[in-house]
Amino acid sequence: QITLKESGPTLVKPTQTLTLTCTFSGFSLSTSGVGVGWIRQPPGKALEWLALIYWNDDKRYSPSLKSRLTITKDTSKNQVVLTMTNMDPVDTATYYCAHGVLVVVAAHFDYWGQGTLVTVSS
Amino acid sequence: SYELTQPPSVSVSPGQTARITCSGDALPKQYAYWYQQKPGQAPVLVIYKDSERPSGIPERFSGSSSGTTVTLTISGVQAEDEADYYCQSADSSGTSVVFGGGTKLTVL
């Protein structure tokens, strides 16, 4: 049974750095073809993909946010960490992590965490 | 940057067929995936690799692909199918994951 859970601050101030942790179980991030992705959703708006890390440490980032994002994994702890710098109120959103499956050259997400709401406000 | 285009809303009566489209230039080269999201819940994968259905997803959900457009079809729509639906794919190189803007399905 695959499960994922996001953790981190619920409130951050503008210009601060956000650090989110995804803790998962039921799979290994050392298995070929597996990845973990981060997706966010501002209130009432659409899903937006942020970043993805694969079993082989290949990292992919949204082109529009690449300069602000860093994704890392700790396979022994079954955790993936996302950092986003220079937070702004427009970054207020529910942040999801999800189990990724590589098909040919790209991934999709078959299991999702419950999401964590991050509010950016002074 | 690469975009996937969906209609903002689709409305159908119970028992009818709902069709939700998603358009993108790279769709002939990349698989499409569909997610259902109900209010306050995380998305759920309902179609993968254009037309495959994960275990546990009702048979009334199906997917198809034609050129630069993919379609999610829900046959015999039920009230419980009312939700937001998102398509997802990748750019032509597979480097970036992309989500469509979402379609709100209303069951009248």
Short mmCIF file of C-alpha atoms in Angstrom, two decimals, chain A:
data_model
loop_
_atom_site.label_atom_id
_atom_site.label_comp_id
_atom_site.label_asym_id
_atom_site.label_seq_id
_atom_site.Cartn_x
_atom_site.Cartn_y
_atom_site.Cartn_z
CA GLN A 1 0.00 0.00 0.00
CA ILE A 2 1.55 3.24 -1.17
CA THR A 3 1.08 6.31 1.01
CA LEU A 4 2.62 9.77 0.95
CA LYS A 5 2.35 12.63 3.41
CA GLU A 6 3.51 16.20 3.13
CA SER A 7 4.84 18.16 6.09
CA GLY A 8 6.15 21.65 6.63
CA PRO A 9 5.12 25.11 7.74
CA THR A 10 1.57 26.28 7.19
CA LEU A 11 2.57 29.94 7.21
CA VAL A 12 5.65 31.60 5.74
CA LYS A 13 6.54 35.25 5.35
CA PRO A 14 7.27 36.90 2.01
CA THR A 15 10.91 36.47 0.88
CA GLN A 16 11.39 33.46 3.16
CA THR A 17 12.37 30.00 1.93
CA LEU A 18 9.80 27.20 2.10
CA THR A 19 10.95 23.69 2.93
CA LEU A 20 8.50 20.84 2.48
CA THR A 21 9.09 17.17 3.22
CA CYS A 22 7.31 14.25 1.61
CA THR A 23 7.48 11.07 3.69
CA PHE A 24 6.34 7.96 1.89
CA SER A 25 5.87 4.25 2.38
CA GLY A 26 4.99 1.25 0.25
CA PHE A 27 7.66 1.82 -2.38
CA SER A 28 11.37 2.49 -2.72
CA LEU A 29 12.86 5.48 -4.49
CA SER A 30 15.73 3.25 -5.56
CA THR A 31 13.46 1.19 -7.82
CA SER A 32 13.93 1.78 -11.53
CA GLY A 33 11.18 3.86 -13.09
CA VAL A 34 9.98 5.40 -9.85
CA GLY A 35 9.91 9.07 -8.95
CA VAL A 36 8.34 11.54 -6.54
CA GLY A 37 6.85 14.77 -7.75
CA TRP A 38 5.55 17.97 -6.24
CA ILE A 39 2.42 19.66 -7.52
CA ARG A 40 0.66 22.71 -6.11
CA GLN A 41 -2.82 24.18 -6.37
CA PRO A 42 -3.68 27.76 -5.41
CA PRO A 43 -7.14 28.09 -3.85
CA GLY A 44 -9.77 27.68 -6.55
CA LYS A 45 -7.19 27.29 -9.30
CA ALA A 46 -5.61 24.56 -11.39
CA LEU A 47 -2.90 22.05 -10.61
CA GLU A 48 0.64 23.19 -11.35
CA TRP A 49 3.58 20.81 -11.56
CA LEU A 50 6.69 21.99 -9.70
CA ALA A 51 9.40 19.35 -9.62
CA LEU A 52 10.16 15.66 -9.94
CA ILE A 53 13.03 13.46 -8.80
CA TYR A 54 13.65 9.98 -10.19
CA TRP A 55 15.20 6.85 -8.69
CA ASN A 56 18.49 7.64 -10.46
CA ASP A 57 18.61 11.18 -9.00
CA ASP A 58 17.54 12.74 -12.30
CA LYS A 59 15.78 15.98 -11.36
CA ARG A 60 13.22 17.91 -13.38
CA TYR A 61 11.83 21.36 -12.66
CA SER A 62 9.05 23.56 -13.94
CA PRO A 63 10.74 25.97 -16.36
CA SER A 64 8.90 28.96 -14.88
CA LEU A 65 10.02 28.18 -11.31
CA LYS A 66 13.32 26.44 -11.88
CA SER A 67 15.45 29.22 -10.41
CA ARG A 68 13.60 29.00 -7.09
CA LEU A 69 13.27 25.24 -6.63
CA THR A 70 15.50 22.47 -5.31
CA ILE A 71 14.41 18.86 -4.94
CA THR A 72 16.40 16.20 -3.10
CA LYS A 73 15.83 12.67 -1.87
CA ASP A 74 16.91 10.59 1.09
CA THR A 75 16.30 7.02 0.04
CA SER A 76 17.18 5.58 3.43
CA LYS A 77 14.56 7.75 5.15
CA ASN A 78 11.96 7.42 2.39
CA GLN A 79 11.77 11.18 2.10
CA VAL A 80 11.85 13.80 -0.62
CA VAL A 81 12.43 17.46 0.22
CA LEU A 82 11.40 20.47 -1.85
CA THR A 83 12.72 23.94 -1.16
CA MET A 84 11.31 27.07 -2.75
CA THR A 85 13.07 30.36 -2.24
CA ASN A 86 11.80 33.93 -2.16
CA MET A 87 8.21 33.06 -1.30
CA ASP A 88 5.46 35.49 -2.35
CA PRO A 89 1.75 35.68 -1.52
CA VAL A 90 0.98 34.28 -5.01
CA ASP A 91 2.69 31.07 -3.86
CA THR A 92 -0.14 30.45 -1.41
CA ALA A 93 -1.41 27.01 -2.34
CA THR A 94 -1.99 23.43 -1.34
CA TYR A 95 1.21 21.55 -2.04
CA TYR A 96 0.98 17.87 -2.94
CA CYS A 97 3.62 15.22 -3.30
CA ALA A 98 2.88 12.20 -5.46
CA HIS A 99 4.34 8.85 -6.51
CA GLY A 100 5.60 9.14 -10.06
CA VAL A 101 5.85 6.44 -12.69
CA LEU A 102 8.15 6.91 -15.65
CA VAL A 103 6.58 5.83 -18.93
CA VAL A 104 8.96 6.08 -21.89
CA VAL A 105 10.36 9.57 -21.21
CA ALA A 106 7.84 11.24 -18.91
CA ALA A 107 6.06 10.61 -15.62
CA HIS A 108 2.56 10.52 -14.33
CA PHE A 109 1.29 10.33 -10.77
CA ASP A 110 -0.73 7.39 -9.50
CA TYR A 111 -0.71 8.00 -5.74
CA TRP A 112 -1.00 11.38 -4.07
CA GLY A 113 -0.57 12.73 -0.59
CA GLN A 114 -3.39 14.58 1.12
CA GLY A 115 -1.72 17.92 0.48
CA THR A 116 -0.65 20.69 2.83
CA LEU A 117 -1.87 24.27 2.64
CA VAL A 118 0.90 26.84 2.73
CA THR A 119 -0.05 30.48 3.21
CA VAL A 120 2.38 33.26 2.41
CA SER A 121 1.64 36.37 4.42
CA SER A 122 3.43 38.87 6.58
#
